[in-house]
Short mmCIF file of C-alpha atoms in Angstrom, two decimals:
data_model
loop_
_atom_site.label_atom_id
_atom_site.label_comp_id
_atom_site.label_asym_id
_atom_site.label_seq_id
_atom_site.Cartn_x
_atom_site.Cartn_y
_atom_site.Cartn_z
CA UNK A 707 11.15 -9.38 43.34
CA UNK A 708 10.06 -5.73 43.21
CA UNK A 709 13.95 -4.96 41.34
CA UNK A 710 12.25 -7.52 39.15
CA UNK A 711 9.16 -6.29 38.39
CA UNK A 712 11.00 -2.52 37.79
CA UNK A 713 13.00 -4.04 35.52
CA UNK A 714 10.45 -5.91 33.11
CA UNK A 715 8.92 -2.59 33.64
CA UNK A 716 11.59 -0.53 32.77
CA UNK A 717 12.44 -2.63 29.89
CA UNK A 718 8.63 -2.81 28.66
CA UNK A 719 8.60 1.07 28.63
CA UNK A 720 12.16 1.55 26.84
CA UNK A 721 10.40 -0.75 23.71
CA UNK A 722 7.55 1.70 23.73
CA UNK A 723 9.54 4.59 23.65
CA UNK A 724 11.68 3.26 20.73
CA UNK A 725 8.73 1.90 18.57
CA UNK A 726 7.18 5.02 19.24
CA UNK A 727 10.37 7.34 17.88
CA UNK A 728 10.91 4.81 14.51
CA UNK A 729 7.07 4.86 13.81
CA UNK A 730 7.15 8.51 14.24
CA UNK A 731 10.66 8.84 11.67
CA UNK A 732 9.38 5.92 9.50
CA UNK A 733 6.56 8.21 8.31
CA UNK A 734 8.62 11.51 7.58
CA UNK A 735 11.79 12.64 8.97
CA UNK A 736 11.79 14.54 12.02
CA UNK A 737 14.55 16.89 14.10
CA UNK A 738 14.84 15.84 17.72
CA UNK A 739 13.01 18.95 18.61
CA UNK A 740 9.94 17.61 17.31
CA UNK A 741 9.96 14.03 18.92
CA UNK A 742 10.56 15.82 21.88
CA UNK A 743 7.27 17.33 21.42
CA UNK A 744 4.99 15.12 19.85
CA UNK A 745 6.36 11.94 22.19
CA UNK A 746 5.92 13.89 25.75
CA UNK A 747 9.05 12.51 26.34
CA UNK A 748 11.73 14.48 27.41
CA UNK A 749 14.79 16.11 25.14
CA UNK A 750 17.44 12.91 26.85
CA UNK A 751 15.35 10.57 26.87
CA UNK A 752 14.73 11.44 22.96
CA UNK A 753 18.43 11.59 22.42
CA UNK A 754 18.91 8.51 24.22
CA UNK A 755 16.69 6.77 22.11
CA UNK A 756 17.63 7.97 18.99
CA UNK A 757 21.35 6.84 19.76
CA UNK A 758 20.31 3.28 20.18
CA UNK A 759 18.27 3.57 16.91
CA UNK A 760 21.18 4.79 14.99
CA UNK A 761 23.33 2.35 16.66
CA UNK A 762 21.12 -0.31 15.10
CA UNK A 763 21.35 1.49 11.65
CA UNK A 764 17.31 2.29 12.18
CA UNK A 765 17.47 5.33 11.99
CA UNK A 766 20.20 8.32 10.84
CA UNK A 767 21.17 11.78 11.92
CA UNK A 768 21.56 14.85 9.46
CA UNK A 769 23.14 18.05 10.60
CA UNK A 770 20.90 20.54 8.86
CA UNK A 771 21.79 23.62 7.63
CA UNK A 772 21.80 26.56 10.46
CA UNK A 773 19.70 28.54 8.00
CA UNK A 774 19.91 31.67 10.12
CA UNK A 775 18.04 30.25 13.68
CA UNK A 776 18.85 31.14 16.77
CA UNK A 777 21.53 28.98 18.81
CA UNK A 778 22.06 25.00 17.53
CA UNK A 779 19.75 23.82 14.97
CA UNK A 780 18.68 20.30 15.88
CA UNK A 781 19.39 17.17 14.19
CA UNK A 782 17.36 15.42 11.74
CA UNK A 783 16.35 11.74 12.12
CA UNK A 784 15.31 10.07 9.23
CA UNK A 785 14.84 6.24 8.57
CA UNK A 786 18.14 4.12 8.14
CA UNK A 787 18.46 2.48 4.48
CA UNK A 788 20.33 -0.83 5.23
CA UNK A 789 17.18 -2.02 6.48
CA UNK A 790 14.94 -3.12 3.76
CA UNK A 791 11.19 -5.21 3.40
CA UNK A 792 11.25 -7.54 0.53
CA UNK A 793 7.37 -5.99 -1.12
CA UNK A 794 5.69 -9.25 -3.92
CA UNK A 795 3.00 -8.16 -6.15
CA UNK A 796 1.27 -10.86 -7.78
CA UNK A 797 -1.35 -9.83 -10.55
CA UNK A 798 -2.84 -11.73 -13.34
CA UNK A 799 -0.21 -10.17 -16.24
CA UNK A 800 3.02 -10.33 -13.98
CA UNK A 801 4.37 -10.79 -10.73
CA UNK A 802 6.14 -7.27 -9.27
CA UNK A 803 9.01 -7.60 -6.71
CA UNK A 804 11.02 -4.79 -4.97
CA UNK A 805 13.50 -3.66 -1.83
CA UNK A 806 12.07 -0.95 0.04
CA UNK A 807 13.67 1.16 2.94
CA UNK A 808 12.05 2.15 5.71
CA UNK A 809 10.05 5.52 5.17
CA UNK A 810 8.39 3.84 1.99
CA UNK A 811 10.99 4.67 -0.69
CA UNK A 812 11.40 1.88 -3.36
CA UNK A 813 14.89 0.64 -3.68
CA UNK A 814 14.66 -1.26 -6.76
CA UNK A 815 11.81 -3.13 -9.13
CA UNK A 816 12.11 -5.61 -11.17
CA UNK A 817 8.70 -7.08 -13.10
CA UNK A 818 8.42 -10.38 -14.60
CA UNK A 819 5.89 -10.86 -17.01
CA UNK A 820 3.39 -13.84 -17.53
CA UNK A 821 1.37 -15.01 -20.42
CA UNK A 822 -1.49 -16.11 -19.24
CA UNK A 823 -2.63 -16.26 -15.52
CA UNK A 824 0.06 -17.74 -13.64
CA UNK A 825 -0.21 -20.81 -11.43
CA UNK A 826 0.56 -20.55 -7.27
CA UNK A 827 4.00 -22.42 -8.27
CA UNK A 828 4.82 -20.23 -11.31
CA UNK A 829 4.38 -17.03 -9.09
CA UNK A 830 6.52 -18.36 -6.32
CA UNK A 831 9.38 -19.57 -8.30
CA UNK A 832 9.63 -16.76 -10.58
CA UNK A 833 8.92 -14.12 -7.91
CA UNK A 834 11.58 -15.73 -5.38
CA UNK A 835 14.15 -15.62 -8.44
CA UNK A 836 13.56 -12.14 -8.88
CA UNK A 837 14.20 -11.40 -5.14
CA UNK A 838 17.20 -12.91 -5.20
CA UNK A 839 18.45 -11.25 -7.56
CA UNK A 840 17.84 -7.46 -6.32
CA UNK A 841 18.84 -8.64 -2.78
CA UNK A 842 22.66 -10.08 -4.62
CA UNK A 843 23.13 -6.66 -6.73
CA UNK A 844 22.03 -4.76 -3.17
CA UNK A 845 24.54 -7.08 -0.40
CA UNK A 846 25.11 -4.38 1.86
CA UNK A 847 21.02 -4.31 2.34
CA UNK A 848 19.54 -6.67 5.47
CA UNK A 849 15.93 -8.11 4.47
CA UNK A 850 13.98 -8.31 7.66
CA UNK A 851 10.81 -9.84 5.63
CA UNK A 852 8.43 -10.05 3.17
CA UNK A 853 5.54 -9.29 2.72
CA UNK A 854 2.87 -10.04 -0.32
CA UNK A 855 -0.04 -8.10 -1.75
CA UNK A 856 -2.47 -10.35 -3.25
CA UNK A 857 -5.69 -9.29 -5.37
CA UNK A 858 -7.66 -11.60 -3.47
CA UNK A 859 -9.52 -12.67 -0.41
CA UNK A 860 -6.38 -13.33 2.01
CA UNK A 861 -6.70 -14.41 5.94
CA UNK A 862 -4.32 -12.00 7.36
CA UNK A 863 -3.62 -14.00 10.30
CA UNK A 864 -1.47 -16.69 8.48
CA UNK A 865 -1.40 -14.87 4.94
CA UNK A 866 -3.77 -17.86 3.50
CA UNK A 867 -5.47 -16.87 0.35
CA UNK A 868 -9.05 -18.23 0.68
CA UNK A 869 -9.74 -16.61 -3.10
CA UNK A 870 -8.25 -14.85 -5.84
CA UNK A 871 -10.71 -15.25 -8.08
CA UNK A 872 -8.51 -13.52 -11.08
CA UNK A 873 -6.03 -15.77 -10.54
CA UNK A 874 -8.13 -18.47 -10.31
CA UNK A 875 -6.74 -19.36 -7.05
CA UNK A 876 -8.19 -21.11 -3.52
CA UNK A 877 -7.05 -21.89 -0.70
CA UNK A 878 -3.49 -21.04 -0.72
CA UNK A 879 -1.18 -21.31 1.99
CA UNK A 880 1.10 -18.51 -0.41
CA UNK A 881 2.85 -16.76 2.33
CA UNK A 882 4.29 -19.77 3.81
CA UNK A 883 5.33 -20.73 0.17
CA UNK A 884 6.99 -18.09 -0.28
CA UNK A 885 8.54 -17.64 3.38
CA UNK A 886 10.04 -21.47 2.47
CA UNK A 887 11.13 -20.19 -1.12
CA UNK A 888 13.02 -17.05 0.37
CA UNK A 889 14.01 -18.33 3.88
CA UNK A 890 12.44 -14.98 5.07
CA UNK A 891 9.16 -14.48 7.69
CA UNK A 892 6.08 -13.87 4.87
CA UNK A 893 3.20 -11.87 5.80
CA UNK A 894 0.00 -11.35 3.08
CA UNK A 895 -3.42 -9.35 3.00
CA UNK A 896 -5.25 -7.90 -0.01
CA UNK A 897 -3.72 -5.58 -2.34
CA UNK A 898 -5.86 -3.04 -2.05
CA UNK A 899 -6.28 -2.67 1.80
CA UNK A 900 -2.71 -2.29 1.73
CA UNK A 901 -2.68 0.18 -0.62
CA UNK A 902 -4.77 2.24 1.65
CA UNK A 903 -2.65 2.10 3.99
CA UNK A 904 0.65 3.00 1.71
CA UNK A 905 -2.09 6.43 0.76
CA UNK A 906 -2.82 6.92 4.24
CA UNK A 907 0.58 6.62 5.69
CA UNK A 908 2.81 7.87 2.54
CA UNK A 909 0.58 9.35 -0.26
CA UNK A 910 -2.70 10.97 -0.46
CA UNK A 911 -4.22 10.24 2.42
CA UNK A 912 -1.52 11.81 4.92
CA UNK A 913 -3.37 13.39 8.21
CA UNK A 914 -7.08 12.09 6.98
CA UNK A 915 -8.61 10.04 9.84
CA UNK A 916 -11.42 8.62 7.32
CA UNK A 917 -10.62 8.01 3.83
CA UNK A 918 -12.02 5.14 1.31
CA UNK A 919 -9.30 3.73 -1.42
CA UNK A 920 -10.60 1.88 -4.29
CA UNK A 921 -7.73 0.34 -6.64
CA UNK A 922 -8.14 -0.68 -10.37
CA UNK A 923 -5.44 -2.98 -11.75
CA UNK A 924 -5.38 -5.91 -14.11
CA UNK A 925 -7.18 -8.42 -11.50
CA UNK A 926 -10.19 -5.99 -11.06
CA UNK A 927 -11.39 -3.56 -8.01
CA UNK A 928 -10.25 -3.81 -4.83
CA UNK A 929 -10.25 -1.49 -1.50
CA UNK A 930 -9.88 0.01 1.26
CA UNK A 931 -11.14 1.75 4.80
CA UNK A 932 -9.33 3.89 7.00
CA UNK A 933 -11.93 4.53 9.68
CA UNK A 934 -11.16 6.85 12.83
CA UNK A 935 -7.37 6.40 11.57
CA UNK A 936 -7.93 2.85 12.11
CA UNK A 937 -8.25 -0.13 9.15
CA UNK A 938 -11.75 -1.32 9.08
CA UNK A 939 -10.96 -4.50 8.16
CA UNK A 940 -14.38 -6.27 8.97
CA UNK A 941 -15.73 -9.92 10.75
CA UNK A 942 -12.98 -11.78 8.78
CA UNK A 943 -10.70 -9.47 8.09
CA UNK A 944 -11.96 -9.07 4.40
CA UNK A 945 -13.89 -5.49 4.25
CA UNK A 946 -13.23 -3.51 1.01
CA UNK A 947 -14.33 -5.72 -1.73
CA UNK A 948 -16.18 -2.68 -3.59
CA UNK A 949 -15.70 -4.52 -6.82
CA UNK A 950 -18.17 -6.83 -6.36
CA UNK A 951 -20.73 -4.36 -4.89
CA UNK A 952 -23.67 -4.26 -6.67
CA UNK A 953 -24.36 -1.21 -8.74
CA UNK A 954 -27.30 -2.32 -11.34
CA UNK A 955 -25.25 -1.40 -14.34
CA UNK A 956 -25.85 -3.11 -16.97
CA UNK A 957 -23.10 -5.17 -19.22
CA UNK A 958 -21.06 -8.09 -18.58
CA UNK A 959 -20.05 -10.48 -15.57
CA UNK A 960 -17.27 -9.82 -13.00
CA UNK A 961 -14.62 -12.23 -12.48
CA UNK A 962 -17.19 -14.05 -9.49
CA UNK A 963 -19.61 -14.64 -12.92
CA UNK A 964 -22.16 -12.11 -11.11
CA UNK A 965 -23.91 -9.17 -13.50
CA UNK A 966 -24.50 -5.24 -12.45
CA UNK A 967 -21.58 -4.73 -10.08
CA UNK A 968 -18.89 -2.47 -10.05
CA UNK A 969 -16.09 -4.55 -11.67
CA UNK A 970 -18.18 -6.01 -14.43
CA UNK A 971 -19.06 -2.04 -15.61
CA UNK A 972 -15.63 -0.46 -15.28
CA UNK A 973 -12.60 -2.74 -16.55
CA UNK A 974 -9.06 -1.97 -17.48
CA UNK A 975 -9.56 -4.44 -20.40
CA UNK A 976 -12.56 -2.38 -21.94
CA UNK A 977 -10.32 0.39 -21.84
CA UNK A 978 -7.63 -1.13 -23.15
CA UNK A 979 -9.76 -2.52 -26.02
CA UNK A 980 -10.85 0.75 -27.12
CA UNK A 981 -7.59 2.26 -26.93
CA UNK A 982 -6.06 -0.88 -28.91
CA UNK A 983 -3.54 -2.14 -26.69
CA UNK A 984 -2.47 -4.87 -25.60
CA UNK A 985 -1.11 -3.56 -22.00
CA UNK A 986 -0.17 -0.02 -20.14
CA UNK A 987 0.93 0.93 -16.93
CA UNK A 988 -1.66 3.11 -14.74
CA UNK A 989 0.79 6.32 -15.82
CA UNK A 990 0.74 4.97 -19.88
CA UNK A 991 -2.98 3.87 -19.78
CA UNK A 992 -3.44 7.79 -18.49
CA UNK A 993 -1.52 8.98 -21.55
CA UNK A 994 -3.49 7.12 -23.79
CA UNK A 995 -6.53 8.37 -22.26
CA UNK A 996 -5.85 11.72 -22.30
CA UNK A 997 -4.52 11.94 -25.81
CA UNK A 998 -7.02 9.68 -27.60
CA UNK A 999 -9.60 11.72 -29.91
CA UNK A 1000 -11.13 8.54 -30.57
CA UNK A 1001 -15.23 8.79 -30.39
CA UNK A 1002 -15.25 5.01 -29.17
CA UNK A 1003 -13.00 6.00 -26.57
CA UNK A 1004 -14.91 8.80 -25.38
CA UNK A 1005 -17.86 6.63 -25.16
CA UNK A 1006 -16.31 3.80 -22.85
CA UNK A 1007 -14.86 6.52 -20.64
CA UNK A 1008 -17.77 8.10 -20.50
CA UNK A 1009 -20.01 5.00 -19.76
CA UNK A 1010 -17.30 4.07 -17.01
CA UNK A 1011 -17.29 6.92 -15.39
CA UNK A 1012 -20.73 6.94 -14.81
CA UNK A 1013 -20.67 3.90 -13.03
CA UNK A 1014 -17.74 4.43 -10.98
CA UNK A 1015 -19.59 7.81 -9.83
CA UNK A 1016 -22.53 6.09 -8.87
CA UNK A 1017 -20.42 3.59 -6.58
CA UNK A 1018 -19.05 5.87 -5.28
CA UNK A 1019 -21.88 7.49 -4.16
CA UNK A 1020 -22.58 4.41 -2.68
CA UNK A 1021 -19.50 4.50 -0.94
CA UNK A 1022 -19.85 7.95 0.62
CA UNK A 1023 -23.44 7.53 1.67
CA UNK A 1024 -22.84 4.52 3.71
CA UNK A 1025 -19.30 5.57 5.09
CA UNK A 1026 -19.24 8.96 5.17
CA UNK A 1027 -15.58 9.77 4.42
CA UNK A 1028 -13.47 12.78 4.60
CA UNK A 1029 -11.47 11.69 1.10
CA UNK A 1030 -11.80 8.89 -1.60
CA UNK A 1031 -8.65 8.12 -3.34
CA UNK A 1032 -8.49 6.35 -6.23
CA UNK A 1033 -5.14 4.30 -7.62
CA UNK A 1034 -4.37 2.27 -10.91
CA UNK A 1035 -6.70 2.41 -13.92
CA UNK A 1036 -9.18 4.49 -12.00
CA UNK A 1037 -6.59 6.99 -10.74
CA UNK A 1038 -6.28 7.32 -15.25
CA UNK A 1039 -10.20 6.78 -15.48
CA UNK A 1040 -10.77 10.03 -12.87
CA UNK A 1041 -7.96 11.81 -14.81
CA UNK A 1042 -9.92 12.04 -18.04
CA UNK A 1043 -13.27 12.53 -15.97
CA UNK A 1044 -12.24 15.75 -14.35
CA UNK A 1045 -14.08 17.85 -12.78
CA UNK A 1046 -17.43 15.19 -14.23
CA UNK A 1047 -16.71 12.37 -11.55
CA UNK A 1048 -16.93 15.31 -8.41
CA UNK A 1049 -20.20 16.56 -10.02
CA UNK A 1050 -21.79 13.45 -10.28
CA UNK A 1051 -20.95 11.86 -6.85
CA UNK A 1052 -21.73 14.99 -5.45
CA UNK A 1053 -24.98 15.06 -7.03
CA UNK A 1054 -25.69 10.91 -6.52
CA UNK A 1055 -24.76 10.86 -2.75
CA UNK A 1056 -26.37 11.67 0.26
CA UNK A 1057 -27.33 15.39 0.29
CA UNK A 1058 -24.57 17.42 2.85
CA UNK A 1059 -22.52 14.43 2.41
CA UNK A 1060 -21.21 14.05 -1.26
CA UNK A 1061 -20.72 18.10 -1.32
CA UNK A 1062 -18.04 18.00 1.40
CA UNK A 1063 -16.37 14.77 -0.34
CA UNK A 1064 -12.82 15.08 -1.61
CA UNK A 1065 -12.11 12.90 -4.40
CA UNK A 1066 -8.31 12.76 -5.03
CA UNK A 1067 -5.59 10.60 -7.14
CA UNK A 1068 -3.39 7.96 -5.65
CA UNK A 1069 -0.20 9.86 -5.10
CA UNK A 1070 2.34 7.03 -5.01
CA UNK A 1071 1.08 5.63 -8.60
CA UNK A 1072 1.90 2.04 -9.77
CA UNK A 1073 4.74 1.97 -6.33
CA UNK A 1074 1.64 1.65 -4.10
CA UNK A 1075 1.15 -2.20 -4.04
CA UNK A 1076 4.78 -2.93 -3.16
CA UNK A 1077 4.87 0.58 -0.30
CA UNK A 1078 1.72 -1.51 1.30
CA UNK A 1079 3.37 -4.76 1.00
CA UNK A 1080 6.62 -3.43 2.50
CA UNK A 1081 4.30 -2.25 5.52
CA UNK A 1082 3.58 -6.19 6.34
CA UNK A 1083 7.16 -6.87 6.43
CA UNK A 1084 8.31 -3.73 8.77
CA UNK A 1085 5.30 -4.42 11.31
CA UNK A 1086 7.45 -6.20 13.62
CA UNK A 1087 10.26 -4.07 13.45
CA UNK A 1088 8.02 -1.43 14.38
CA UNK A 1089 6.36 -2.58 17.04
CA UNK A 1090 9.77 -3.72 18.58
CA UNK A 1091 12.65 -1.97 16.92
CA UNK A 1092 14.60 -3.67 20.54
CA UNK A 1093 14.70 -7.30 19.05
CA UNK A 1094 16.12 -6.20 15.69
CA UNK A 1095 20.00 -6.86 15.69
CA UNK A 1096 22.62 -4.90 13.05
CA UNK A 1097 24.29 -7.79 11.23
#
């Protein structure tokens, strides 16, 4: 019984070491040297453990260059690439699908385009064709899941959308749709807490224990918290709805039909408007923005910005982060602002608060939905790299 007990033990211990080393490699490549040292663990036990990654096709071993040090240079483990997370966007212009490795690198995109605001069964159709056909020109690559980052209010237990307002969606059972549409274990949660995650882990964010993302796309504001280098993710899993916060602006309705908050004051469509078009990406919007001498322009940037600062004054008074980063339309919106948006959050928040403030720019640009999505569909490989099987 006590041979037993060792094992399960044993065998507990060995999963904790491994999802320890492919967390640590999944976030930047490391030489053996370094998990050594940052896992407590000793140099054979490291190389132990990275031969049963690579064995599995986790993880892969580069000979670097000697580069004039002193006796053997050490390997360097990176993330394997046959591996990949199917990542789903759905917005209220298109739905986004991609392949992504481990390590957060996009594999491929493909983006199909709707109309008008697409129905739950018009996203899942035309979202699982799309998968299929990036996973059938990519055969060598093994999906170990989905996952799906919806602008909405989404139960992250069971991925069940309780709103997506923008959508005009309710109570949506959408990742097990989609997990019986691609044969594939489906995971959801909001679009915007996972892209502060894909900031945090990937982009902007890298080494801040307390950072606020807010994300502007075609469905409205959404967000993030990274508290203590923890999601804050609130009662029901739902914190980070800055959209809908309040701000006393004044101007139209957000997409809940309330007045003064956030999203009804700074829109991606007002922008648009002014700048004529009909749609842009985050990076075109930006180069519209930034080349436009038009005064009507000006003046909707300049009445936007103005808002945004004052939530997110709001923001840093009540949470006190180290960073905010801002993604989408607002990542072009703080672009144009400059050195404006610092001044006046500085100036709005909490005195000895908004001073120390960084305010910074998404990093990983219009990839950052489907990085955070991918991140759903690699947590289990993560926690327990042990039950994953090379085909």
């Amino acid at each position: 019984m006590t041979t037993d007990a060792s094992a399960r033990s044993g065998g507990a211990e060995r999963r904790r070491n491994l999802a320890l080393v492919l967390q640590r490699v999944h976030v930047a490549p490391a030489t053996r040297s370094e998990l050594t040292r940052e896992s407590g663990l000793n140099r054979s036990t490291v190389g132990t453990l990275v031969a049963d990654l690579a064995a599995r096709g986790l993880v892969v071993e580069d000979e670097p260059a000697a580069g004039g040090q002193v006796g053997r240079p050490s390997p360097v483990v990176r993330a394997g690439e046959l591996p990949v997370a199917v990542a789903i966007n759905p917005e209220l212009d298109a739905v986004t699908v991609a392949l992504v490795h481990l390590g957060g690198e996009v594999l491929a995109v493909e983006r199909a385009p709707f109309r008008a605001a697409p129905s739950v069964e018009d996203t899942v159709r035309t979202g699982a064709d799309a998968v299929r056909r990036l996973l059938a020109q990519a055969p060598e690559r093994r999906p170990v899941g989905a996952g799906l980052a919806v602008p909405g209010v989404v139960r992250p237990a069971d991925g069940f959308v309780r709103l997506a307002p923008h959508l005009g969606w309710r109570d949506v059972p959408l990742a097990d749709r989609f997990a019986d549409a691609l044969g594939l274990p489906t995971a959801a949660a909001n679009d915007a807490a996972l892209g502060a995650r894909a900031e945090g882990l990937f982009g902007a964010g890298r080494g801040v224990a307390d950072l606020v993302f807010l994300n502007g796309g075609a469905s409205g504001i959404g967000g993030g918290v990274i508290a203590g280098g923890v999601p804050l993710t609130g009662a029901a899993g739902h914190a980070g709805e800055f959209g809908h916060m309040i701000i006393g602006t004044p101007g139209g309705v957000d997409t809940l039909g309330v007045h003064g908050t956030l999203e009804a004051a700074v829109s991606r469509a007002a922008l648009l408007r002014a700048l004529r078009l009909e749609h842009a990406t985050p990076e075109q919007l930006e180069a519209a923005l930034v080349a436009s001498t038009d005064a009507d322009v000006a003046r909707t940037v300049a009445v936007q910005v103005d808002a945004l600062a004052s939530a997110l004054a709001n923001v840093v008074s009540v949470l006190n982060p180290a960073r905010v980063i801002l993604g989408g339309f607002l990542s072009a919106l703080a672009a144009v602002a400059g050195e404006r948006l610092d001044a006046l959050v500085a100036d709005r928040a909490l005195p000895g608060i908004g001073e120390r403030l960084e305010v910074r720019r998404s990093e990983l640009g219009s990839r950052i939905m489907l990085i955070g999505a991918a991140e759903l569909a690699f947590a289990p490989l993560l926690a327990d790299p042990s039950a994953y099987q090379p085909r």
